[in-house]
């Protein structure tokens, strides 16, 4: 049993690291891509990244949550910090799904602007969508940090 728990903790740490690392990497790549790539190349890059991120990033999040719940044991034994972390983790999955749908919508709109230049309505929609994307990314990052602090508090208790 002890070795199984050690393995589960290792899986949790690895999956959580991949999730956090992918968030940081995505922010860095987006920043550099904005400055270094033309619009057509950016759309192609983020279409490819989005497909990979959907599997790798989201998969690591789900594994991290599952491993964390398994480590925490029965809900009747959870501390308040663990309960908060679990509830926020469910919300994080929802936010991530919303972010992925929104990112796909933005890719389609950006491709439309490339195909039909000077489409004012789409350009305005992209500006609004970019603001929503920024708010979603910020919310996902903040919620991730709050979950990490809640779990650290639970482990330290």
Short mmCIF file of N, CA and C in Angstrom, two decimals:
data_model
loop_
_atom_site.label_atom_id
_atom_site.label_comp_id
_atom_site.label_asym_id
_atom_site.label_seq_id
_atom_site.Cartn_x
_atom_site.Cartn_y
_atom_site.Cartn_z
N UNK A 1 0.82 -1.20 0.00
CA UNK A 1 0.00 0.00 0.00
C UNK A 1 0.86 1.25 0.00
N UNK A 2 1.93 1.22 0.80
CA UNK A 2 2.80 2.38 0.89
C UNK A 2 3.44 2.72 -0.46
N UNK A 3 3.92 1.68 -1.19
CA UNK A 3 4.53 1.91 -2.50
C UNK A 3 3.51 2.44 -3.50
N UNK A 4 2.28 1.98 -3.40
CA UNK A 4 1.23 2.47 -4.28
C UNK A 4 0.95 3.94 -4.04
N UNK A 5 0.93 4.33 -2.78
CA UNK A 5 0.71 5.75 -2.44
C UNK A 5 1.87 6.61 -2.93
N UNK A 6 3.09 6.11 -2.80
CA UNK A 6 4.26 6.85 -3.29
C UNK A 6 4.15 7.05 -4.79
N UNK A 7 3.77 6.02 -5.52
CA UNK A 7 3.59 6.12 -6.96
C UNK A 7 2.49 7.12 -7.30
N UNK A 8 1.40 7.08 -6.56
CA UNK A 8 0.29 8.00 -6.79
C UNK A 8 0.73 9.45 -6.55
N UNK A 9 1.51 9.68 -5.52
CA UNK A 9 2.02 11.03 -5.24
C UNK A 9 2.94 11.49 -6.37
N UNK A 10 3.78 10.58 -6.86
CA UNK A 10 4.68 10.92 -7.97
C UNK A 10 3.88 11.27 -9.23
N UNK A 11 2.84 10.50 -9.51
CA UNK A 11 1.97 10.79 -10.66
C UNK A 11 1.31 12.15 -10.48
N UNK A 12 0.81 12.43 -9.29
CA UNK A 12 0.19 13.72 -8.98
C UNK A 12 1.17 14.87 -9.23
N UNK A 13 2.39 14.72 -8.72
CA UNK A 13 3.39 15.78 -8.89
C UNK A 13 3.75 15.99 -10.35
N UNK A 14 3.92 14.89 -11.08
CA UNK A 14 4.26 14.99 -12.49
C UNK A 14 3.12 15.62 -13.29
N UNK A 15 1.91 15.18 -13.08
CA UNK A 15 0.76 15.72 -13.81
C UNK A 15 0.55 17.20 -13.48
N UNK A 16 0.67 17.54 -12.21
CA UNK A 16 0.53 18.95 -11.82
C UNK A 16 1.62 19.81 -12.44
N UNK A 17 2.83 19.28 -12.50
CA UNK A 17 3.94 20.01 -13.11
C UNK A 17 3.70 20.23 -14.60
N UNK A 18 3.19 19.21 -15.26
CA UNK A 18 2.89 19.35 -16.69
C UNK A 18 1.80 20.40 -16.90
N UNK A 19 0.77 20.38 -16.05
CA UNK A 19 -0.31 21.36 -16.18
C UNK A 19 0.23 22.78 -16.00
N UNK A 20 0.95 23.03 -14.92
CA UNK A 20 1.46 24.37 -14.65
C UNK A 20 2.48 24.77 -15.72
N UNK A 21 3.37 23.84 -16.07
CA UNK A 21 4.36 24.13 -17.10
C UNK A 21 3.73 24.46 -18.44
N UNK A 22 2.67 23.76 -18.78
CA UNK A 22 2.01 24.04 -20.06
C UNK A 22 1.34 25.41 -20.06
N UNK A 23 0.81 25.83 -18.91
CA UNK A 23 0.23 27.17 -18.83
C UNK A 23 1.30 28.24 -19.05
N UNK A 24 2.43 28.06 -18.39
CA UNK A 24 3.52 29.03 -18.52
C UNK A 24 4.06 29.02 -19.94
N UNK A 25 4.28 27.83 -20.49
CA UNK A 25 4.80 27.72 -21.85
C UNK A 25 3.86 28.36 -22.87
N UNK A 26 2.57 28.14 -22.71
CA UNK A 26 1.60 28.72 -23.63
C UNK A 26 1.65 30.24 -23.59
N UNK A 27 1.77 30.81 -22.41
CA UNK A 27 1.87 32.26 -22.28
C UNK A 27 3.14 32.78 -22.96
N UNK A 28 4.24 32.09 -22.76
CA UNK A 28 5.50 32.52 -23.38
C UNK A 28 5.45 32.42 -24.90
N UNK A 29 4.93 31.31 -25.39
CA UNK A 29 4.84 31.11 -26.84
C UNK A 29 3.91 32.17 -27.46
N UNK A 30 2.79 32.44 -26.82
CA UNK A 30 1.86 33.45 -27.35
C UNK A 30 2.53 34.82 -27.43
N UNK A 31 3.29 35.16 -26.41
CA UNK A 31 3.97 36.45 -26.39
C UNK A 31 4.99 36.57 -27.52
N UNK A 32 5.79 35.56 -27.70
CA UNK A 32 6.79 35.58 -28.76
C UNK A 32 6.13 35.51 -30.13
N UNK A 33 5.12 34.69 -30.29
CA UNK A 33 4.44 34.53 -31.58
C UNK A 33 3.83 35.85 -32.04
N UNK A 34 3.27 36.62 -31.10
CA UNK A 34 2.69 37.91 -31.46
C UNK A 34 3.72 38.83 -32.10
N UNK A 35 4.95 38.77 -31.60
CA UNK A 35 6.00 39.66 -32.10
C UNK A 35 6.73 39.10 -33.30
N UNK A 36 6.84 37.78 -33.42
CA UNK A 36 7.74 37.20 -34.41
C UNK A 36 7.05 36.63 -35.64
N UNK A 37 5.77 36.32 -35.55
CA UNK A 37 5.11 35.64 -36.67
C UNK A 37 4.07 36.52 -37.33
N UNK A 38 3.91 36.32 -38.62
CA UNK A 38 2.84 37.02 -39.33
C UNK A 38 1.51 36.35 -38.96
N UNK A 39 0.40 37.02 -39.22
CA UNK A 39 -0.91 36.48 -38.80
C UNK A 39 -1.20 35.07 -39.31
N UNK A 40 -0.84 34.76 -40.55
CA UNK A 40 -1.11 33.42 -41.10
C UNK A 40 -0.33 32.35 -40.32
N UNK A 41 0.93 32.63 -40.05
CA UNK A 41 1.75 31.67 -39.31
C UNK A 41 1.25 31.52 -37.87
N UNK A 42 0.80 32.62 -37.25
CA UNK A 42 0.27 32.54 -35.88
C UNK A 42 -0.97 31.66 -35.82
N UNK A 43 -1.87 31.83 -36.77
CA UNK A 43 -3.09 31.01 -36.79
C UNK A 43 -2.71 29.54 -36.93
N UNK A 44 -1.79 29.24 -37.84
CA UNK A 44 -1.37 27.84 -38.03
C UNK A 44 -0.70 27.30 -36.77
N UNK A 45 0.16 28.09 -36.15
CA UNK A 45 0.84 27.66 -34.94
C UNK A 45 -0.16 27.33 -33.83
N UNK A 46 -1.07 28.25 -33.58
CA UNK A 46 -1.99 28.04 -32.46
C UNK A 46 -3.07 27.00 -32.76
N UNK A 47 -3.35 26.76 -34.02
CA UNK A 47 -4.25 25.64 -34.36
C UNK A 47 -3.57 24.33 -33.96
N UNK A 48 -2.30 24.20 -34.30
CA UNK A 48 -1.56 23.00 -33.93
C UNK A 48 -1.35 22.87 -32.43
N UNK A 49 -0.99 23.96 -31.78
CA UNK A 49 -0.80 23.94 -30.33
C UNK A 49 -2.11 23.60 -29.63
N UNK A 50 -3.20 24.17 -30.09
CA UNK A 50 -4.50 23.93 -29.47
C UNK A 50 -4.87 22.46 -29.46
N UNK A 51 -4.60 21.79 -30.56
CA UNK A 51 -4.91 20.35 -30.64
C UNK A 51 -4.06 19.56 -29.65
N UNK A 52 -2.78 19.88 -29.58
CA UNK A 52 -1.90 19.19 -28.63
C UNK A 52 -2.25 19.52 -27.19
N UNK A 53 -2.50 20.79 -26.94
CA UNK A 53 -2.80 21.23 -25.59
C UNK A 53 -4.09 20.59 -25.09
N UNK A 54 -5.04 20.41 -25.98
CA UNK A 54 -6.29 19.76 -25.60
C UNK A 54 -6.06 18.38 -25.04
N UNK A 55 -5.09 17.68 -25.59
CA UNK A 55 -4.80 16.33 -25.10
C UNK A 55 -3.81 16.35 -23.94
N UNK A 56 -2.72 17.03 -24.09
CA UNK A 56 -1.64 16.98 -23.08
C UNK A 56 -1.99 17.81 -21.86
N UNK A 57 -2.32 19.07 -22.05
CA UNK A 57 -2.62 19.95 -20.92
C UNK A 57 -3.85 19.51 -20.14
N UNK A 58 -4.93 19.29 -20.86
CA UNK A 58 -6.17 18.88 -20.20
C UNK A 58 -6.03 17.49 -19.60
N UNK A 59 -5.35 16.60 -20.31
CA UNK A 59 -5.13 15.26 -19.78
C UNK A 59 -4.34 15.30 -18.47
N UNK A 60 -3.32 16.13 -18.43
CA UNK A 60 -2.53 16.23 -17.19
C UNK A 60 -3.36 16.81 -16.06
N UNK A 61 -4.22 17.76 -16.37
CA UNK A 61 -5.10 18.34 -15.35
C UNK A 61 -6.03 17.27 -14.77
N UNK A 62 -6.64 16.50 -15.64
CA UNK A 62 -7.56 15.45 -15.18
C UNK A 62 -6.82 14.39 -14.36
N UNK A 63 -5.64 14.00 -14.80
CA UNK A 63 -4.84 13.02 -14.04
C UNK A 63 -4.45 13.60 -12.68
N UNK A 64 -4.03 14.87 -12.65
CA UNK A 64 -3.64 15.50 -11.38
C UNK A 64 -4.82 15.54 -10.41
N UNK A 65 -5.99 15.88 -10.91
CA UNK A 65 -7.18 15.93 -10.05
C UNK A 65 -7.52 14.53 -9.56
N UNK A 66 -7.53 13.57 -10.47
CA UNK A 66 -7.86 12.19 -10.08
C UNK A 66 -6.88 11.64 -9.05
N UNK A 67 -5.59 11.87 -9.28
CA UNK A 67 -4.59 11.39 -8.33
C UNK A 67 -4.74 12.11 -6.98
N UNK A 68 -5.00 13.41 -7.04
CA UNK A 68 -5.19 14.17 -5.79
C UNK A 68 -6.37 13.68 -4.99
N UNK A 69 -7.46 13.37 -5.66
CA UNK A 69 -8.64 12.84 -4.96
C UNK A 69 -8.34 11.46 -4.39
N UNK A 70 -7.62 10.64 -5.15
CA UNK A 70 -7.26 9.31 -4.64
C UNK A 70 -6.35 9.43 -3.42
N UNK A 71 -5.42 10.36 -3.45
CA UNK A 71 -4.52 10.56 -2.31
C UNK A 71 -5.30 11.06 -1.10
N UNK A 72 -6.26 11.94 -1.34
CA UNK A 72 -7.05 12.54 -0.24
C UNK A 72 -7.92 11.51 0.47
N UNK A 73 -8.27 10.44 -0.21
CA UNK A 73 -9.08 9.40 0.43
C UNK A 73 -10.56 9.74 0.41
N UNK A 74 -11.28 9.13 1.35
CA UNK A 74 -12.74 9.31 1.39
C UNK A 74 -13.10 10.76 1.73
N UNK A 75 -14.14 11.28 1.07
CA UNK A 75 -14.57 12.65 1.35
C UNK A 75 -14.86 12.92 2.83
N UNK A 76 -15.28 11.91 3.56
CA UNK A 76 -15.57 12.13 4.99
C UNK A 76 -14.30 12.46 5.78
N UNK A 77 -13.14 12.18 5.21
CA UNK A 77 -11.86 12.47 5.88
C UNK A 77 -11.21 13.75 5.37
N UNK A 78 -11.84 14.44 4.43
CA UNK A 78 -11.23 15.63 3.84
C UNK A 78 -11.26 16.80 4.81
N UNK A 79 -10.20 17.56 4.80
CA UNK A 79 -10.18 18.83 5.53
C UNK A 79 -10.88 19.88 4.66
N UNK A 80 -11.10 21.03 5.21
CA UNK A 80 -11.71 22.12 4.44
C UNK A 80 -10.83 22.47 3.24
N UNK A 81 -9.52 22.47 3.44
CA UNK A 81 -8.60 22.80 2.35
C UNK A 81 -8.72 21.82 1.19
N UNK A 82 -8.85 20.56 1.50
CA UNK A 82 -9.00 19.54 0.45
C UNK A 82 -10.32 19.74 -0.28
N UNK A 83 -11.38 19.98 0.47
CA UNK A 83 -12.69 20.21 -0.15
C UNK A 83 -12.65 21.42 -1.07
N UNK A 84 -12.02 22.49 -0.61
CA UNK A 84 -11.89 23.71 -1.44
C UNK A 84 -11.10 23.38 -2.70
N UNK A 85 -10.01 22.64 -2.56
CA UNK A 85 -9.19 22.29 -3.72
C UNK A 85 -9.97 21.45 -4.73
N UNK A 86 -10.77 20.51 -4.24
CA UNK A 86 -11.55 19.66 -5.14
C UNK A 86 -12.62 20.48 -5.86
N UNK A 87 -13.34 21.30 -5.13
CA UNK A 87 -14.38 22.14 -5.74
C UNK A 87 -13.76 23.08 -6.79
N UNK A 88 -12.66 23.72 -6.42
CA UNK A 88 -12.00 24.63 -7.37
C UNK A 88 -11.43 23.87 -8.57
N UNK A 89 -11.01 22.63 -8.35
CA UNK A 89 -10.51 21.82 -9.47
C UNK A 89 -11.60 21.52 -10.48
N UNK A 90 -12.79 21.24 -9.99
CA UNK A 90 -13.93 21.02 -10.89
C UNK A 90 -14.21 22.31 -11.68
N UNK A 91 -14.20 23.44 -10.98
CA UNK A 91 -14.40 24.72 -11.67
C UNK A 91 -13.28 24.99 -12.67
N UNK A 92 -12.06 24.58 -12.33
CA UNK A 92 -10.93 24.77 -13.24
C UNK A 92 -11.12 23.96 -14.53
N UNK A 93 -11.64 22.76 -14.41
CA UNK A 93 -11.92 21.94 -15.60
C UNK A 93 -12.96 22.65 -16.47
N UNK A 94 -13.99 23.19 -15.84
CA UNK A 94 -15.03 23.91 -16.59
C UNK A 94 -14.43 25.14 -17.28
N UNK A 95 -13.65 25.93 -16.54
CA UNK A 95 -13.01 27.12 -17.13
C UNK A 95 -12.10 26.73 -18.29
N UNK A 96 -11.37 25.65 -18.12
CA UNK A 96 -10.47 25.20 -19.18
C UNK A 96 -11.26 24.79 -20.42
N UNK A 97 -12.37 24.10 -20.23
CA UNK A 97 -13.21 23.71 -21.37
C UNK A 97 -13.76 24.95 -22.08
N UNK A 98 -14.22 25.92 -21.30
CA UNK A 98 -14.71 27.18 -21.88
C UNK A 98 -13.58 27.87 -22.64
N UNK A 99 -12.40 27.89 -22.06
CA UNK A 99 -11.25 28.50 -22.72
C UNK A 99 -10.89 27.82 -24.03
N UNK A 100 -10.99 26.51 -24.05
CA UNK A 100 -10.68 25.77 -25.27
C UNK A 100 -11.71 26.05 -26.37
N UNK A 101 -12.97 26.10 -26.00
CA UNK A 101 -14.02 26.42 -26.98
C UNK A 101 -13.82 27.84 -27.51
N UNK A 102 -13.52 28.76 -26.61
CA UNK A 102 -13.31 30.15 -27.00
C UNK A 102 -12.08 30.27 -27.90
N UNK A 103 -11.01 29.54 -27.59
CA UNK A 103 -9.80 29.59 -28.41
C UNK A 103 -10.08 29.05 -29.81
N UNK A 104 -10.87 28.00 -29.89
CA UNK A 104 -11.23 27.45 -31.21
C UNK A 104 -12.03 28.47 -32.01
N UNK A 105 -12.96 29.13 -31.35
CA UNK A 105 -13.77 30.16 -32.00
C UNK A 105 -12.87 31.30 -32.51
N UNK A 106 -11.89 31.67 -31.69
CA UNK A 106 -10.97 32.75 -32.10
C UNK A 106 -10.13 32.33 -33.30
N UNK A 107 -9.70 31.09 -33.34
CA UNK A 107 -8.91 30.60 -34.48
C UNK A 107 -9.74 30.69 -35.76
N UNK A 108 -10.99 30.30 -35.67
CA UNK A 108 -11.88 30.36 -36.84
C UNK A 108 -12.05 31.81 -37.29
N UNK A 109 -12.27 32.71 -36.34
CA UNK A 109 -12.44 34.12 -36.69
C UNK A 109 -11.17 34.71 -37.28
N UNK A 110 -10.04 34.37 -36.70
CA UNK A 110 -8.77 34.89 -37.23
C UNK A 110 -8.52 34.37 -38.64
N UNK A 111 -8.86 33.11 -38.88
CA UNK A 111 -8.71 32.56 -40.23
C UNK A 111 -9.64 33.28 -41.20
N UNK A 112 -10.84 33.62 -40.75
CA UNK A 112 -11.80 34.34 -41.59
C UNK A 112 -11.24 35.71 -41.99
N UNK A 113 -10.59 36.40 -41.04
CA UNK A 113 -9.99 37.71 -41.35
C UNK A 113 -8.89 37.54 -42.39
N UNK A 114 -8.13 36.47 -42.28
CA UNK A 114 -7.07 36.23 -43.27
C UNK A 114 -7.65 35.94 -44.65
N UNK A 115 -8.77 35.21 -44.69
CA UNK A 115 -9.40 34.85 -45.95
C UNK A 115 -10.15 36.02 -46.58
N UNK A 116 -10.80 36.84 -45.76
CA UNK A 116 -11.59 37.97 -46.24
C UNK A 116 -11.09 39.22 -45.51
N UNK A 117 -10.11 39.87 -46.10
CA UNK A 117 -9.52 41.04 -45.42
C UNK A 117 -10.53 42.18 -45.32
N UNK A 118 -10.28 43.04 -44.36
CA UNK A 118 -11.11 44.23 -44.11
C UNK A 118 -12.53 43.90 -43.67
N UNK A 119 -12.74 42.80 -43.03
CA UNK A 119 -14.04 42.47 -42.47
C UNK A 119 -14.12 43.12 -41.09
N UNK A 120 -14.72 44.29 -41.03
CA UNK A 120 -14.75 45.11 -39.81
C UNK A 120 -15.45 44.40 -38.65
N UNK A 121 -16.56 43.74 -38.93
CA UNK A 121 -17.31 43.07 -37.85
C UNK A 121 -16.48 41.95 -37.22
N UNK A 122 -15.77 41.18 -38.04
CA UNK A 122 -14.93 40.11 -37.50
C UNK A 122 -13.76 40.68 -36.73
N UNK A 123 -13.17 41.75 -37.21
CA UNK A 123 -12.05 42.39 -36.52
C UNK A 123 -12.48 42.88 -35.13
N UNK A 124 -13.65 43.48 -35.03
CA UNK A 124 -14.17 43.93 -33.74
C UNK A 124 -14.44 42.73 -32.84
N UNK A 125 -15.00 41.68 -33.41
CA UNK A 125 -15.28 40.46 -32.65
C UNK A 125 -13.99 39.84 -32.13
N UNK A 126 -12.93 39.88 -32.92
CA UNK A 126 -11.63 39.34 -32.49
C UNK A 126 -11.08 40.16 -31.33
N UNK A 127 -11.21 41.47 -31.38
CA UNK A 127 -10.74 42.30 -30.26
C UNK A 127 -11.47 41.96 -28.97
N UNK A 128 -12.78 41.80 -29.06
CA UNK A 128 -13.56 41.41 -27.87
C UNK A 128 -13.16 40.01 -27.40
N UNK A 129 -13.02 39.12 -28.36
CA UNK A 129 -12.62 37.75 -28.03
C UNK A 129 -11.25 37.68 -27.38
N UNK A 130 -10.33 38.54 -27.83
CA UNK A 130 -9.00 38.57 -27.23
C UNK A 130 -9.07 39.01 -25.77
N UNK A 131 -9.94 39.97 -25.49
CA UNK A 131 -10.12 40.41 -24.09
C UNK A 131 -10.70 39.28 -23.25
N UNK A 132 -11.67 38.57 -23.79
CA UNK A 132 -12.26 37.43 -23.07
C UNK A 132 -11.20 36.35 -22.86
N UNK A 133 -10.39 36.08 -23.89
CA UNK A 133 -9.33 35.07 -23.78
C UNK A 133 -8.34 35.44 -22.67
N UNK A 134 -7.98 36.71 -22.61
CA UNK A 134 -7.07 37.16 -21.55
C UNK A 134 -7.66 36.96 -20.17
N UNK A 135 -8.94 37.27 -20.04
CA UNK A 135 -9.61 37.09 -18.75
C UNK A 135 -9.70 35.60 -18.39
N UNK A 136 -9.98 34.76 -19.36
CA UNK A 136 -10.04 33.31 -19.11
C UNK A 136 -8.67 32.77 -18.70
N UNK A 137 -7.63 33.16 -19.45
CA UNK A 137 -6.28 32.69 -19.11
C UNK A 137 -5.88 33.15 -17.71
N UNK A 138 -6.18 34.40 -17.40
CA UNK A 138 -5.87 34.90 -16.06
C UNK A 138 -6.64 34.16 -14.98
N UNK A 139 -7.90 33.87 -15.24
CA UNK A 139 -8.72 33.13 -14.27
C UNK A 139 -8.21 31.71 -14.08
N UNK A 140 -7.83 31.07 -15.18
CA UNK A 140 -7.29 29.71 -15.10
C UNK A 140 -5.99 29.71 -14.30
N UNK A 141 -5.12 30.67 -14.57
CA UNK A 141 -3.85 30.74 -13.83
C UNK A 141 -4.09 31.03 -12.35
N UNK A 142 -4.96 31.98 -12.06
CA UNK A 142 -5.25 32.32 -10.67
C UNK A 142 -5.87 31.14 -9.92
N UNK A 143 -6.82 30.48 -10.55
CA UNK A 143 -7.46 29.34 -9.91
C UNK A 143 -6.45 28.22 -9.68
N UNK A 144 -5.55 28.01 -10.63
CA UNK A 144 -4.50 27.01 -10.45
C UNK A 144 -3.65 27.34 -9.24
N UNK A 145 -3.26 28.60 -9.10
CA UNK A 145 -2.45 29.00 -7.94
C UNK A 145 -3.20 28.83 -6.62
N UNK A 146 -4.47 29.17 -6.60
CA UNK A 146 -5.27 29.00 -5.38
C UNK A 146 -5.38 27.52 -5.01
N UNK A 147 -5.55 26.67 -6.01
CA UNK A 147 -5.62 25.22 -5.75
C UNK A 147 -4.29 24.74 -5.18
N UNK A 148 -3.19 25.18 -5.74
CA UNK A 148 -1.87 24.77 -5.24
C UNK A 148 -1.70 25.19 -3.78
N UNK A 149 -2.12 26.42 -3.46
CA UNK A 149 -2.01 26.89 -2.07
C UNK A 149 -2.92 26.07 -1.15
N UNK A 150 -4.14 25.78 -1.59
CA UNK A 150 -5.06 24.98 -0.76
C UNK A 150 -4.49 23.59 -0.51
N UNK A 151 -3.92 22.98 -1.53
CA UNK A 151 -3.33 21.65 -1.37
C UNK A 151 -2.09 21.72 -0.47
N UNK A 152 -1.26 22.75 -0.64
CA UNK A 152 -0.11 22.91 0.23
C UNK A 152 -0.54 23.06 1.68
N UNK A 153 -1.61 23.82 1.90
CA UNK A 153 -2.14 24.00 3.25
C UNK A 153 -2.63 22.66 3.82
N UNK A 154 -3.31 21.88 2.99
CA UNK A 154 -3.82 20.58 3.44
C UNK A 154 -2.66 19.63 3.78
N UNK A 155 -1.63 19.64 2.98
CA UNK A 155 -0.48 18.77 3.22
C UNK A 155 0.25 19.21 4.50
N UNK A 156 0.31 20.50 4.71
CA UNK A 156 1.03 21.05 5.87
C UNK A 156 0.26 20.90 7.16
N UNK A 157 -1.04 20.66 7.09
CA UNK A 157 -1.87 20.58 8.30
C UNK A 157 -1.65 19.31 9.06
#
